Short mmCIF file of C-alpha atoms in Angstrom, two decimals:
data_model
loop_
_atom_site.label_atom_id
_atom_site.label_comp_id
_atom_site.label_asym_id
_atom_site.label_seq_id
_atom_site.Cartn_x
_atom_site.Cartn_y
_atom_site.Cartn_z
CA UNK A 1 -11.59 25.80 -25.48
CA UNK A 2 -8.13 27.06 -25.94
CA UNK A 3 -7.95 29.26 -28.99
CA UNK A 4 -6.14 26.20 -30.97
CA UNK A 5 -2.73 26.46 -29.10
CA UNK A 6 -0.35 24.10 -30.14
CA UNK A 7 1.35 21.25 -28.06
CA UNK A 8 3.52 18.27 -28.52
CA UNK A 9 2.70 14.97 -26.74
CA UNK A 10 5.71 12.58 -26.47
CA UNK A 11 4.74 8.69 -26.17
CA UNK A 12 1.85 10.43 -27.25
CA UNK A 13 1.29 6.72 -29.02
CA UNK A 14 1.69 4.92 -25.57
CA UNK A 15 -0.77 4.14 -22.87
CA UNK A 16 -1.43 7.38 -20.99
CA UNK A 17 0.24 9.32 -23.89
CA UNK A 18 -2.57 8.68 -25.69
CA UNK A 19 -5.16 9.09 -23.24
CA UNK A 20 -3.72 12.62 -22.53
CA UNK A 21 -3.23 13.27 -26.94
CA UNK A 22 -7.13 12.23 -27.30
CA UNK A 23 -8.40 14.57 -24.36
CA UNK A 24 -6.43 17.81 -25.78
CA UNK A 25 -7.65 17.43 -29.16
CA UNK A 26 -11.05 16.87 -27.70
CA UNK A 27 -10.11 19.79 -26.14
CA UNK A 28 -9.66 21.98 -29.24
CA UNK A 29 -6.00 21.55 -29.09
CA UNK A 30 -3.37 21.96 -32.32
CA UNK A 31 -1.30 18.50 -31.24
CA UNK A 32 1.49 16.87 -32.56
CA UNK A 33 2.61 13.19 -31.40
CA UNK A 34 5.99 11.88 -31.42
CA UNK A 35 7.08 8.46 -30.43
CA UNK A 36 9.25 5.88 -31.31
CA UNK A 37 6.26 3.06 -31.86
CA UNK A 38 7.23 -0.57 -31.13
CA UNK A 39 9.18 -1.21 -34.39
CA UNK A 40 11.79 0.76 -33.22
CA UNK A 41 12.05 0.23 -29.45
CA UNK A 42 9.59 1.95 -27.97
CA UNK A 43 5.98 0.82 -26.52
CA UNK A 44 3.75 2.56 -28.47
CA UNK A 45 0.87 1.95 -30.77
CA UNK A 46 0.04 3.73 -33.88
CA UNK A 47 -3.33 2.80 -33.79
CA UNK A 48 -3.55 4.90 -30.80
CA UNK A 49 -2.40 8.24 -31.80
CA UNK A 50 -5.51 10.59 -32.50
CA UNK A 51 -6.87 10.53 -35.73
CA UNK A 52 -7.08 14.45 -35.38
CA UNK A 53 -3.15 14.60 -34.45
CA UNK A 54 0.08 15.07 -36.66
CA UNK A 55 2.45 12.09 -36.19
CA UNK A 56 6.23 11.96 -35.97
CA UNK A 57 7.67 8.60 -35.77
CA UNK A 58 11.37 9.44 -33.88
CA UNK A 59 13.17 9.92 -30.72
CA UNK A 60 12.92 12.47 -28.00
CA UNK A 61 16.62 12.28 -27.35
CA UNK A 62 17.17 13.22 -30.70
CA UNK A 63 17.71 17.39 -31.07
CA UNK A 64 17.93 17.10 -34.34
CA UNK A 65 15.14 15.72 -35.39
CA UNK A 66 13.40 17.74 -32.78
CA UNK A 67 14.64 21.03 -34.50
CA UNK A 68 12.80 20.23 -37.45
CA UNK A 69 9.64 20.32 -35.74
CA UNK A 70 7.06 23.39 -35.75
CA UNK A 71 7.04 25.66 -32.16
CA UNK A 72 4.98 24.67 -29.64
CA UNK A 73 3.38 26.50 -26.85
CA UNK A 74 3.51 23.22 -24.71
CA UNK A 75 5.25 20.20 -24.48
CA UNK A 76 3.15 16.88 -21.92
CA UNK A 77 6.06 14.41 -22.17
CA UNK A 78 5.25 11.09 -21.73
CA UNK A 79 7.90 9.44 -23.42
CA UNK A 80 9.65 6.82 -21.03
CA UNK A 81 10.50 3.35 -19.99
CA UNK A 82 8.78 2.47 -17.09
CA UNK A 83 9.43 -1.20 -16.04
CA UNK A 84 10.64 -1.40 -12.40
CA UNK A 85 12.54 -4.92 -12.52
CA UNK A 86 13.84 -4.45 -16.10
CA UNK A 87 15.05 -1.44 -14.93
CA UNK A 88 16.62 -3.09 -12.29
CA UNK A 89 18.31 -5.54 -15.01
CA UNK A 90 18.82 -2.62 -17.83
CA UNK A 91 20.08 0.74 -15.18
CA UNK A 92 21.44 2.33 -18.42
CA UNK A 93 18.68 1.61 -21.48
CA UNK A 94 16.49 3.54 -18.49
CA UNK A 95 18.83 6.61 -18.01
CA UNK A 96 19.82 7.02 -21.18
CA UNK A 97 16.17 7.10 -22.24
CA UNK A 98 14.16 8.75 -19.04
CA UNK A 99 17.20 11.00 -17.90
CA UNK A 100 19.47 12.02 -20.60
CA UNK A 101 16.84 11.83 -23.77
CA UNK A 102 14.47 14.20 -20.88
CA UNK A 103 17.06 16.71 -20.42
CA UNK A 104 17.33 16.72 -24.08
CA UNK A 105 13.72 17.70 -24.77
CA UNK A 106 13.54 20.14 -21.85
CA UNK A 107 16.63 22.22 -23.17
CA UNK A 108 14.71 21.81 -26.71
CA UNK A 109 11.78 23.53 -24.82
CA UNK A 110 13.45 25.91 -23.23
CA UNK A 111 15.78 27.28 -26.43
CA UNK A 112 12.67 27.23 -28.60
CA UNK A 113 10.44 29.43 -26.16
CA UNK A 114 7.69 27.04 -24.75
CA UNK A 115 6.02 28.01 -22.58
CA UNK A 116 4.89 25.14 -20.55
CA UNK A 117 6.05 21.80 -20.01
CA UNK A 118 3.79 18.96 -18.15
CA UNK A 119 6.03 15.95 -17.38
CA UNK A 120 5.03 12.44 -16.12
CA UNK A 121 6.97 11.40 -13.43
CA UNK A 122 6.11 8.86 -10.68
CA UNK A 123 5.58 8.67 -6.85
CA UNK A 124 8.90 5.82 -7.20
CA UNK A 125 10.82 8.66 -6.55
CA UNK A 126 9.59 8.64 -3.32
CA UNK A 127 11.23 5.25 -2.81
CA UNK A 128 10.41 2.96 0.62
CA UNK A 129 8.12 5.04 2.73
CA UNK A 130 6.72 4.72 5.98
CA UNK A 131 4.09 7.27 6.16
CA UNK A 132 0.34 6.77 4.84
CA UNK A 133 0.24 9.27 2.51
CA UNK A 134 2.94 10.53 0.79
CA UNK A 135 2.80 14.61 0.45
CA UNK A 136 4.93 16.35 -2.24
CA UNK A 137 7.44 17.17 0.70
CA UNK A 138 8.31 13.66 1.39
CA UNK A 139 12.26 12.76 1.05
CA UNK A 140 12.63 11.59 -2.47
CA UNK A 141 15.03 8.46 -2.03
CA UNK A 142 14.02 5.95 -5.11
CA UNK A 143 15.14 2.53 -4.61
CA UNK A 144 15.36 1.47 -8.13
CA UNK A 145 17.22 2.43 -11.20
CA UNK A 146 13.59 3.91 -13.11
CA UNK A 147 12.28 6.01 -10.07
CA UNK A 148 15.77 7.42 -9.96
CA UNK A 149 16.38 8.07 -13.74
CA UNK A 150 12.86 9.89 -12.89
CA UNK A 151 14.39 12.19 -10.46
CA UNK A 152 16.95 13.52 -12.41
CA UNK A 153 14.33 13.90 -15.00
CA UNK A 154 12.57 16.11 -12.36
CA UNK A 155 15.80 17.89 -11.14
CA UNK A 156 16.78 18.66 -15.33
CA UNK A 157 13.66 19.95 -15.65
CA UNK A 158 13.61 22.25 -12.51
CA UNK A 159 17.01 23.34 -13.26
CA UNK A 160 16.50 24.59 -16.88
CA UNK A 161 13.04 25.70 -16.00
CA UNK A 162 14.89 28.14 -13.49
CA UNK A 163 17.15 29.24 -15.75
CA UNK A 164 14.92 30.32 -18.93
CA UNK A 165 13.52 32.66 -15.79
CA UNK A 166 16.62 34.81 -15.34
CA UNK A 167 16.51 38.19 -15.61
CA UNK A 168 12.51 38.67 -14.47
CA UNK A 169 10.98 36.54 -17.67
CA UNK A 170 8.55 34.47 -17.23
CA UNK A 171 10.35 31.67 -19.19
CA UNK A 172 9.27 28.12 -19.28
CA UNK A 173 7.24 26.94 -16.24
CA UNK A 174 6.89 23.08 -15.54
CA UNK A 175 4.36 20.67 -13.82
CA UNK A 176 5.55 17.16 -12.65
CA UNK A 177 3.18 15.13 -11.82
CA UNK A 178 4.35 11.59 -9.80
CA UNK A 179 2.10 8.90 -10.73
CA UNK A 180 0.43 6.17 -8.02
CA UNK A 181 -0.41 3.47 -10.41
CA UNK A 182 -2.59 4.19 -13.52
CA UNK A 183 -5.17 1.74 -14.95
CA UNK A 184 -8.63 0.97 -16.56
CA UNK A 185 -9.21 2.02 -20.32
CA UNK A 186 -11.10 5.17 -22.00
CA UNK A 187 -14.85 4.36 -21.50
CA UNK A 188 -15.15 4.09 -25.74
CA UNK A 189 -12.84 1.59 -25.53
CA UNK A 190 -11.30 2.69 -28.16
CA UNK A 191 -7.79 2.48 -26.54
CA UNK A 192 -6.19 1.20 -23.27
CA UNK A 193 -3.44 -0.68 -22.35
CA UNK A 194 -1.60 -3.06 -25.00
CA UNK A 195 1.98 -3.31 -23.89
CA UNK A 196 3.32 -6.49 -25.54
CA UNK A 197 4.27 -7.93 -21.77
CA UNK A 198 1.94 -6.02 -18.91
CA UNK A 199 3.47 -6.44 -16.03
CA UNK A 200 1.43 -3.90 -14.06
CA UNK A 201 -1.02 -5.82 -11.80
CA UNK A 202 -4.69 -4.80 -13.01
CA UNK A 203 -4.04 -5.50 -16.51
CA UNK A 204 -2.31 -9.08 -15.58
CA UNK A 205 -5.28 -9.43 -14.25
CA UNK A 206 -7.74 -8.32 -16.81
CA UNK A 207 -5.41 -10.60 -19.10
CA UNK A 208 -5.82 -13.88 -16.70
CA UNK A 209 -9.19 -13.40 -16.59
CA UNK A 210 -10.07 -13.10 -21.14
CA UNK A 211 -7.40 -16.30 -20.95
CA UNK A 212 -4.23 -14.55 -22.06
CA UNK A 213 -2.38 -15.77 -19.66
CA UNK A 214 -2.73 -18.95 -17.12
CA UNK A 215 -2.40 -17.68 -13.70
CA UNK A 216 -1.50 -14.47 -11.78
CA UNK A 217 1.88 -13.91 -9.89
CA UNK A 218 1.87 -12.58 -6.44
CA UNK A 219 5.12 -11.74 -5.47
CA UNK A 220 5.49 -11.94 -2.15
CA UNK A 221 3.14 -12.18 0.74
CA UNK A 222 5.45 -11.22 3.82
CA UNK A 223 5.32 -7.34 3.19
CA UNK A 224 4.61 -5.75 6.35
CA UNK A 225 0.80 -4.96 5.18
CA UNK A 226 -2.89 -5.89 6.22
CA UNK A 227 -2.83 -9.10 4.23
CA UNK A 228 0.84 -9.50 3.78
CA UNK A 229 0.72 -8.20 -0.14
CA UNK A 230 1.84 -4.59 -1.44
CA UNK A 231 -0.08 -2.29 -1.35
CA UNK A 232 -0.83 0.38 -4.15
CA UNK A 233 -2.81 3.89 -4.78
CA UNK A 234 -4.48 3.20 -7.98
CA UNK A 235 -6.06 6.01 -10.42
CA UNK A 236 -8.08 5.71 -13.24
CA UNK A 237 -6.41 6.76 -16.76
CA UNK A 238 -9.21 8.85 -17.59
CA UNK A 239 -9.06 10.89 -14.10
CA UNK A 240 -5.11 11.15 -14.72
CA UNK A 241 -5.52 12.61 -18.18
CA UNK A 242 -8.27 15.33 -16.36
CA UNK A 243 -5.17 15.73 -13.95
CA UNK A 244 -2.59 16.89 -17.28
CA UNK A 245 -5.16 19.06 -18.34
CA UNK A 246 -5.95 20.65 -15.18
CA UNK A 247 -2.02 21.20 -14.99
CA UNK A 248 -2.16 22.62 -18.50
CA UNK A 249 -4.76 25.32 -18.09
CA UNK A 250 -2.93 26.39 -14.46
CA UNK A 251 0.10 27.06 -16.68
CA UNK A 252 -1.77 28.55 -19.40
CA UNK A 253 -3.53 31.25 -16.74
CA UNK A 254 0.23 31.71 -15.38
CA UNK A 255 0.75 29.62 -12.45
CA UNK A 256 3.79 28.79 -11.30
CA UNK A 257 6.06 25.45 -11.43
CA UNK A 258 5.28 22.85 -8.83
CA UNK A 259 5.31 19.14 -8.58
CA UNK A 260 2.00 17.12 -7.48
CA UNK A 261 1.10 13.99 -6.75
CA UNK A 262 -1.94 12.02 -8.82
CA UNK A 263 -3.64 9.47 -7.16
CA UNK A 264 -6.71 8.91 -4.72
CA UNK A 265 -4.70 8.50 -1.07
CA UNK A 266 -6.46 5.32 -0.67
CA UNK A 267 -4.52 2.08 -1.45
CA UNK A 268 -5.18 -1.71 -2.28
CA UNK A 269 -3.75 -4.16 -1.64
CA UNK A 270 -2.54 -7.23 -4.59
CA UNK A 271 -4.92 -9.61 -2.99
CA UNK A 272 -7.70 -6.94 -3.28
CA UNK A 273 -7.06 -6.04 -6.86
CA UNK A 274 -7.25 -10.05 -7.59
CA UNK A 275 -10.59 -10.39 -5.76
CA UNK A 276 -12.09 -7.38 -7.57
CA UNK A 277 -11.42 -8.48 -11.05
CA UNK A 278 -12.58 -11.94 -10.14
CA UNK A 279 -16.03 -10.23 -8.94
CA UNK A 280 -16.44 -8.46 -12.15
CA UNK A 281 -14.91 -10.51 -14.72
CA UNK A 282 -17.19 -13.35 -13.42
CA UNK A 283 -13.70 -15.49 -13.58
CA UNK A 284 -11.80 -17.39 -10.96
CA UNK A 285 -8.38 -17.56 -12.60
CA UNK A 286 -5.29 -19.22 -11.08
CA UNK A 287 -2.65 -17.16 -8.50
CA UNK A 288 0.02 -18.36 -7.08
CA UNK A 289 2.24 -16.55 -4.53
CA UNK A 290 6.03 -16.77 -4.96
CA UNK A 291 9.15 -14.76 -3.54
CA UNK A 292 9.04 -10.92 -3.66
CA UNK A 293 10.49 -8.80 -7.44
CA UNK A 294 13.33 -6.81 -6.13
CA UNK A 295 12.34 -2.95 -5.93
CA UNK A 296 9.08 -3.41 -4.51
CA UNK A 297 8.06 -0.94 -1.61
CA UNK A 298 5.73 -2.13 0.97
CA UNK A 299 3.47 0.44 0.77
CA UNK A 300 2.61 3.44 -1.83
CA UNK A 301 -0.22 6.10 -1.37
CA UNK A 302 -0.43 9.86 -2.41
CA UNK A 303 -1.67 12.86 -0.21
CA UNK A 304 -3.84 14.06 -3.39
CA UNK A 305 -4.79 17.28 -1.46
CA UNK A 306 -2.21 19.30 -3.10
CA UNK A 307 -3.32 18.99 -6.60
CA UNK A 308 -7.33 18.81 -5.34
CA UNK A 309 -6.60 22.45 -3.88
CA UNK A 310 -4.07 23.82 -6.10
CA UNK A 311 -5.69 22.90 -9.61
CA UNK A 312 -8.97 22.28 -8.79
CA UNK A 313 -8.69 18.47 -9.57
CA UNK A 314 -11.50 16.52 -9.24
CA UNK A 315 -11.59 12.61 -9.91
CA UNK A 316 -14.72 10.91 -11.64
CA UNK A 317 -13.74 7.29 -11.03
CA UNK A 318 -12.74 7.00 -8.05
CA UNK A 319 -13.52 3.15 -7.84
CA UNK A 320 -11.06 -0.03 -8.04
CA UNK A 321 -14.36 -1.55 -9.37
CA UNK A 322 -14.42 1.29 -12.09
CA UNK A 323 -10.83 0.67 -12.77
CA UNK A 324 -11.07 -3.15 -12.58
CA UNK A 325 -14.02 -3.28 -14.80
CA UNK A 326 -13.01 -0.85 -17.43
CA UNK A 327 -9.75 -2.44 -17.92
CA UNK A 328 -11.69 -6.00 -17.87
CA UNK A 329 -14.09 -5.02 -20.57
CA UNK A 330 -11.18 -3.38 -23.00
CA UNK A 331 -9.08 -6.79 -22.49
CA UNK A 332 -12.16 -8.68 -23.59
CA UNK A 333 -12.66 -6.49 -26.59
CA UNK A 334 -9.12 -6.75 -27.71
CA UNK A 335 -9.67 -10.47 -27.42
CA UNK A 336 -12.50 -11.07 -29.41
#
């Protein structure tokens, strides 16, 4: 336990927002949510926020509102747009959100003396790689509008960080941590993914096979990859919240800033992911292969040794199955 610190968790109604928000209070933590919720723009669920949490229905961009809110001793921001292509279609709704609303809650943070900030970021900063694994040194070169309104979330949040540290404080320290491609649902089932449109490829599936949706896009099958179809690192949501807390309690016991990557270092590829939620749905939906989504890198997979060593970071589901399944079974309870 924690002695009853308080943090604020922003998108703390979304997806892994509230994955992370049920974990800390679990945890014993004092937490506050704020997110926009789908009525006003944003992705989140209300349903979702902890039962155990305050709620604040608003804006992280917004410093007012934000200076109305209690002091916190941590801030896990969540808070983001995270659609590749409509990225590619919207540049500015993403850096206006992801960049400029960011750098707005990390001078918050910093002015109102927190002292640790846990940001999700994303391994698209990394951009097109040609490597296997991608370590935390790799060249950061995004090749779409929401990995790089991502970096500059990353390079606000260094910069400020660094400055609240002049002078020999301690100031605010800061852990990024750069996604590969989280899925499955909490094993309650309580809450998983519900995003109006998925468009991330283990819950199109889950959805094709409850009969949501009539067949499954693969787009593209040229990529220069085993089976001609991207390939992705994908991590369970429940071993990526572990990961935010892990990051939490380094801070807490006065480690130092640092950026890590979350994932397994073992990718799949789209034809993979299909044939593993046919296995365990039982259900031989429809795909059908058409031309590649622009922004798509061949290949993504972390180097999770960094994080393993460094925080002590130890993944429970380590499965596609696991993920496949879980996400499966919460798709088939929201349909029922």
């Amino acid at each position: 336990m924690n002695g009853g610190k308080s943090v604020l968790v922003t998108g703390g109604a979304g997806y892994i927002g509230s994955h992370v928000a049920r974990l800390l209070v679990e945890e014993g933590y004092d937490v506050t949510v704020i997110d926009l919720l789908r009525e006003k723009g944003g992705v989140g669920n209300s349903w979702a926020v902890p039962a155990r949490a305050r709620f604040v229905q608003g804006d992280i961009g917004d410093r007012e509102l934000l200076d109305t809110l209690p002091r916190f001793d941590a801030i896990l921001h969540f808070a983001a747009f995270i659609l590749v292509d409509e990225s590619v279609r919207e540049p500015e709704k993403y850096f206006l959100n992801n960049a400029v609303g960011s750098r707005t809650l990390f001078q918050y943070a910093v002015d109102t003396g927190v002292s640790s900030i846990i940001f999700s970021s994303t391994c698209a900063t990394y951009g097109e790689v040609k490597v296997d694994a991608i370590s935390e040194t790799h060249p950061q070169n995004p090749i779409n509008p929401y990995g790089q309104s991502k970096l500059e979330a990353e390079k606000s949040l260094k910069e400020l960080c660094q400055q609240s540290s002049i002078g020999g404080a301690r100031g605010t320290k800061f852990i990024a941590l750069r996604y590969f491609n989280p899925a499955g649902a909490h094993s309650s089932l309580e809450i998983g993914q519900a995003r109006p449109e998925a468009t991330h490829l283990v819950n199109v599936a889950a959805e094709a096979a409850v009969g949501r949706r009539k067949k499954v896009m693969v787009f593209g099958d040229d990529y220069p990859t085993p089976d001609g179809t991207c390939l992705r690192d994908y991590i369970h949501i429940q071993d990526l919240a572990d990961a935010h807390l892990s990051a939490l309690r380094y801070l807490e016991k006065g480690g130092d800033s640092d950026f890590f990557n979350v994932g397994y270092g073992r990718p799949y590829s789209v034809r993979e992911v299909l044939t593993t939620m046919k296995e365990v749905s039982g259900v031989d939906f429809a795909v059908e292969t058409v031309g590649r989504r622009s922004g798509d890198p061949a290949r993504l997979a972390a180097d999770p040794s960094k994080i393993q060593f460094t925080l002590g970071w130890k993944p429970r589901y380590n499965s596609l199955r696991a993920i496949c399944e879980s996400h499966y079974l919460w798709e088939k309870k929201r349909s029922e």
